[in-house]
PDB file of C-alpha atoms in Angstrom:
ATOM      1  CA  MET A  53      40.241  -9.535 -41.254  1.00 55.00           C
ATOM      2  CA  LYS A  54      38.346  -6.369 -43.204  1.00 51.00           C
ATOM      3  CA  ASN A  55      35.732  -8.498 -44.023  1.00 53.00           C
ATOM      4  CA  SER A  56      35.137 -10.716 -40.884  1.00 48.00           C
ATOM      5  CA  ILE A  57      34.662  -7.176 -38.835  1.00 50.00           C
ATOM      6  CA  ILE A  58      32.757  -5.870 -41.799  1.00 51.00           C
ATOM      7  CA  THR A  59      30.674  -8.858 -41.202  1.00 49.00           C
ATOM      8  CA  ILE A  60      30.552  -8.987 -37.522  1.00 51.00           C
ATOM      9  CA  PHE A  61      29.540  -5.380 -38.134  1.00 48.00           C
ATOM     10  CA  LEU A  62      26.431  -6.923 -40.398  1.00 50.00           C
ATOM     11  CA  ILE A  63      25.282  -9.138 -37.665  1.00 57.00           C
ATOM     12  CA  LEU A  64      25.087  -7.150 -34.648  1.00 54.00           C
ATOM     13  CA  ILE A  65      22.511  -4.636 -36.436  1.00 53.00           C
ATOM     14  CA  PRO A  66      19.848  -7.007 -36.916  1.00 52.00           C
ATOM     15  CA  PHE A  67      20.090  -7.561 -32.798  1.00 49.00           C
ATOM     16  CA  TYR A  68      20.455  -3.151 -32.321  1.00 50.00           C
ATOM     17  CA  SER A  69      17.293  -3.060 -33.481  1.00 49.00           C
ATOM     18  CA  PHE A  70      15.388  -5.793 -31.657  1.00 49.00           C
ATOM     19  CA  ALA A  71      16.985  -4.562 -28.862  1.00 48.00           C
ATOM     20  CA  GLN A  72      15.729  -0.828 -29.544  1.00 48.00           C
ATOM     21  CA  LYS A  73      12.189  -1.868 -30.452  1.00 48.00           C
ATOM     22  CA  ASN A  74      11.812  -3.914 -26.760  1.00 48.00           C
ATOM     23  CA  LYS A  75      12.525  -0.823 -24.736  1.00 46.00           C
ATOM     24  CA  LYS A  76       9.251   0.547 -26.750  1.00 42.00           C
ATOM     25  CA  ASN A  77       7.292  -2.237 -25.622  1.00 45.00           C
ATOM     26  CA  ILE A  78       8.424  -2.003 -21.227  1.00 42.00           C
ATOM     27  CA  LYS A  79       7.798   1.958 -22.322  1.00 44.00           C
ATOM     28  CA  GLU A  80       4.286   0.736 -23.254  1.00 45.00           C
ATOM     29  CA  GLU A  81       3.364  -1.726 -20.277  1.00 45.00           C
ATOM     30  CA  SER A  82       4.521   0.642 -17.981  1.00 62.00           C
ATOM     31  CA  VAL A  83       0.595   1.937 -17.827  1.00 74.00           C
ATOM     32  CA  MET A  84      -1.777   0.501 -15.114  1.00 76.00           C
ATOM     33  CA  GLN A  85      -5.162  -0.304 -16.389  1.00 77.00           C
ATOM     34  CA  PRO A  86      -8.505  -1.715 -15.007  1.00 83.00           C
ATOM     35  CA  GLU A  87      -9.687  -5.008 -15.756  1.00 85.00           C
ATOM     36  CA  LYS A  88     -12.592  -7.047 -15.087  1.00 84.00           C
ATOM     37  CA  ASN A  89     -12.328 -10.354 -12.771  1.00 84.00           C
ATOM     38  CA  ASP A  90     -14.206 -13.694 -13.496  1.00 80.00           C
ATOM     39  CA  ASP A  91     -17.147 -12.129 -12.013  1.00 83.00           C
ATOM     40  CA  GLY A  92     -17.140  -9.416 -14.280  1.00 82.00           C
ATOM     41  CA  ASP A  93     -16.228  -6.824 -11.953  1.00 87.00           C
ATOM     42  CA  TRP A  94     -13.465  -4.466 -12.175  1.00 90.00           C
ATOM     43  CA  ASP A  95     -10.647  -5.166 -10.039  1.00 88.00           C
ATOM     44  CA  LEU A  96      -6.557  -4.346  -9.509  1.00 88.00           C
ATOM     45  CA  THR A  97      -3.649  -6.086  -8.767  1.00 87.00           C
ATOM     46  CA  VAL A  98      -1.510  -4.959  -6.442  1.00 88.00           C
ATOM     47  CA  ILE A  99       1.938  -7.033  -6.431  1.00 87.00           C
ATOM     48  CA  ASP A 100       3.683  -5.297  -2.549  1.00 89.00           C
ATOM     49  CA  THR A 101       2.894  -7.919   0.330  1.00 88.00           C
ATOM     50  CA  GLN A 102       2.817  -4.728   2.479  1.00 95.00           C
ATOM     51  CA  PHE A 103      -0.494  -3.324   0.500  1.00 95.00           C
ATOM     52  CA  ASP A 104      -2.451  -6.794   1.466  1.00 94.00           C
ATOM     53  CA  TYR A 105      -1.212  -5.771   5.611  1.00 95.00           C
ATOM     54  CA  PHE A 106      -2.390  -1.684   4.878  1.00 96.00           C
ATOM     55  CA  LEU A 107      -6.005  -2.596   3.802  1.00 94.00           C
ATOM     56  CA  ASN A 108      -6.587  -5.279   6.418  1.00 94.00           C
ATOM     57  CA  ALA A 109      -4.493  -3.611   9.608  1.00 94.00           C
ATOM     58  CA  ILE A 110      -4.362   0.417   8.559  1.00 94.00           C
ATOM     59  CA  ALA A 111      -7.452   1.466   6.057  1.00 95.00           C
ATOM     60  CA  LYS A 112     -10.009   2.556   7.210  1.00 95.00           C
ATOM     61  CA  PRO A 113     -13.615  -0.123   6.445  1.00 96.00           C
ATOM     62  CA  ILE A 114     -14.925   0.549   2.992  1.00 97.00           C
ATOM     63  CA  SER A 115     -18.140   1.410   5.232  1.00 97.00           C
ATOM     64  CA  GLN A 116     -16.449   4.495   5.829  1.00 96.00           C
ATOM     65  CA  TYR A 117     -16.686   6.030   1.595  1.00 97.00           C
ATOM     66  CA  SER A 118     -19.791   6.283  -0.784  1.00 97.00           C
ATOM     67  CA  GLU A 119     -18.724   5.562  -4.116  1.00 97.00           C
ATOM     68  CA  SER A 120     -19.036   9.101  -5.403  1.00 97.00           C
ATOM     69  CA  TYR A 121     -16.689  10.016  -2.993  1.00 97.00           C
ATOM     70  CA  LEU A 122     -14.479   8.026  -3.923  1.00 97.00           C
ATOM     71  CA  LYS A 123     -15.038   8.072  -7.441  1.00 97.00           C
ATOM     72  CA  SER A 124     -14.537  12.093  -7.062  1.00 97.00           C
ATOM     73  CA  ARG A 125     -10.639  11.401  -5.002  1.00 97.00           C
ATOM     74  CA  ASN A 126      -9.702   9.142  -7.589  1.00 97.00           C
ATOM     75  CA  THR A 127      -9.983  11.103 -10.239  1.00 97.00           C
ATOM     76  CA  THR A 128      -7.930  14.350  -8.314  1.00 97.00           C
ATOM     77  CA  LEU A 129      -5.353  11.601  -6.860  1.00 98.00           C
ATOM     78  CA  VAL A 130      -4.644   9.897 -11.326  1.00 97.00           C
ATOM     79  CA  THR A 131      -4.880  13.723 -12.250  1.00 97.00           C
ATOM     80  CA  GLU A 132      -1.279  14.369  -9.662  1.00 97.00           C
ATOM     81  CA  TRP A 133      -0.032  10.860 -10.236  1.00 97.00           C
ATOM     82  CA  ASN A 134       0.275  11.094 -13.436  1.00 97.00           C
ATOM     83  CA  SER A 135       1.728  14.029 -13.665  1.00 96.00           C
ATOM     84  CA  TYR A 136       4.598  13.282 -11.432  1.00 96.00           C
ATOM     85  CA  TYR A 137       4.480   9.770 -13.709  1.00 96.00           C
ATOM     86  CA  ILE A 138       5.236  12.298 -16.757  1.00 96.00           C
ATOM     87  CA  SER A 139       7.408  14.699 -15.318  1.00 96.00           C
ATOM     88  CA  GLY A 140       9.863  11.702 -13.871  1.00 95.00           C
ATOM     89  CA  LYS A 141       8.859  12.894 -10.412  1.00 92.00           C
ATOM     90  CA  TYR A 142       9.452  10.693  -7.918  1.00 94.00           C
ATOM     91  CA  ARG A 143      10.627   7.629  -9.807  1.00 92.00           C
ATOM     92  CA  ASN A 144      11.843   5.559  -7.656  1.00 92.00           C
ATOM     93  CA  VAL A 145       8.001   5.247  -6.479  1.00 93.00           C
ATOM     94  CA  ILE A 146       5.380   6.035  -9.968  1.00 93.00           C
ATOM     95  CA  GLU A 147       7.212   3.561 -12.319  1.00 91.00           C
ATOM     96  CA  SER A 148       3.472   3.731 -14.696  1.00 92.00           C
ATOM     97  CA  SER A 149       1.030   5.915 -15.864  1.00 94.00           C
ATOM     98  CA  ILE A 150      -2.485   4.801 -14.743  1.00 95.00           C
ATOM     99  CA  ASP A 151      -5.028   4.089 -16.905  1.00 94.00           C
ATOM    100  CA  TYR A 152      -8.449   5.916 -15.347  1.00 96.00           C
ATOM    101  CA  ASN A 153     -11.422   6.718 -16.880  1.00 95.00           C
ATOM    102  CA  PRO A 154     -14.228   8.548 -14.033  1.00 95.00           C
ATOM    103  CA  ARG A 155     -16.861   8.064 -17.206  1.00 95.00           C
ATOM    104  CA  GLU A 156     -16.519   4.559 -16.245  1.00 95.00           C
ATOM    105  CA  LYS A 157     -18.275   2.773 -13.010  1.00 95.00           C
ATOM    106  CA  TYR A 158     -16.131   1.017 -11.848  1.00 96.00           C
ATOM    107  CA  GLY A 159     -17.607  -0.106  -9.387  1.00 96.00           C
ATOM    108  CA  ILE A 160     -17.021   0.805  -5.461  1.00 96.00           C
ATOM    109  CA  LYS A 161     -14.884  -1.837  -4.588  1.00 95.00           C
ATOM    110  CA  PHE A 162     -12.557  -1.262  -7.003  1.00 96.00           C
ATOM    111  CA  GLU A 163     -12.781   2.635  -6.201  1.00 97.00           C
ATOM    112  CA  TYR A 164     -11.504   2.158  -2.928  1.00 97.00           C
ATOM    113  CA  LYS A 165      -8.866   0.112  -3.511  1.00 96.00           C
ATOM    114  CA  LEU A 166      -8.093   2.206  -6.042  1.00 96.00           C
ATOM    115  CA  TYR A 167      -8.252   5.469  -3.397  1.00 97.00           C
ATOM    116  CA  GLN A 168      -6.195   2.488  -0.889  1.00 96.00           C
ATOM    117  CA  VAL A 169      -3.834   2.972  -3.086  1.00 96.00           C
ATOM    118  CA  PHE A 170      -2.503   6.036  -2.706  1.00 96.00           C
ATOM    119  CA  ALA A 171      -2.988   5.950   0.955  1.00 96.00           C
ATOM    120  CA  TYR A 172      -0.547   3.145   0.678  1.00 96.00           C
ATOM    121  CA  VAL A 173       1.899   4.623  -0.836  1.00 95.00           C
ATOM    122  CA  ASN A 174       1.361   8.059   1.444  1.00 95.00           C
ATOM    123  CA  TRP A 175       1.751   5.624   3.937  1.00 95.00           C
ATOM    124  CA  LYS A 176       4.895   3.559   3.309  1.00 94.00           C
ATOM    125  CA  TYR A 177       6.540   6.378   1.119  1.00 94.00           C
ATOM    126  CA  LYS A 178       5.436   8.982   2.957  1.00 93.00           C
ATOM    127  CA  LEU A 179       4.467  10.372  -0.818  1.00 93.00           C
ATOM    128  CA  LYS A 180       2.450  13.494   0.124  1.00 91.00           C
ATOM    129  CA  MET A 181      -0.354  13.870  -1.988  1.00 93.00           C
ATOM    130  CA  ASN A 182      -2.904  16.948  -2.867  1.00 91.00           C
ATOM    131  CA  GLY A 183      -6.139  14.358  -3.875  1.00 89.00           C
ATOM    132  CA  LEU A 184      -6.146  12.285  -0.485  1.00 92.00           C
ATOM    133  CA  SER A 185      -7.939  13.737   2.233  1.00 85.00           C
ATOM    134  CA  ALA A 186      -6.038  14.413   5.842  1.00 85.00           C
ATOM    135  CA  SER A 187      -8.103  12.267   7.610  1.00 82.00           C
ATOM    136  CA  ASP A 188      -6.537   9.118   5.880  1.00 82.00           C
ATOM    137  CA  THR A 189      -2.751  10.813   6.095  1.00 77.00           C
ATOM    138  CA  THR A 190      -2.862  11.455   9.455  1.00 70.00           C
ATOM    139  CA  ARG A 191      -4.010   8.600  11.514  1.00 68.00           C
ATOM    140  CA  PHE A 192      -0.847   6.201   9.477  1.00 66.00           C
TER     141      PHE A 192
END
């Protein structure tokens, strides 16, 4: 009996170690990173069915923004978002950090879509973010 308990214990140790390694991998993958699409343009994929509705029906059109305006706002908003993520604040909404380099030239389409992610989170979850312009939060 003693030998069977020891054998079971020795068999379970590798499984326990494997389970811990998987948890670390899940944590490492919780970063939103910009990626280039097939055309070589930067793209951001948002997996939320309501986001497309928001983008097409509620958000201001891209023509209302300049790329430099969006870049400066996104720099502020990404910093705010990542500080919420690191602190664990709004865990039910913010599930990952955002890897954003303000020196990178992403293009206006990407900058617009990223900015609208923050506006969308404000619209859907009522999460107030200091970097959003007042006109983008009062329309909802």
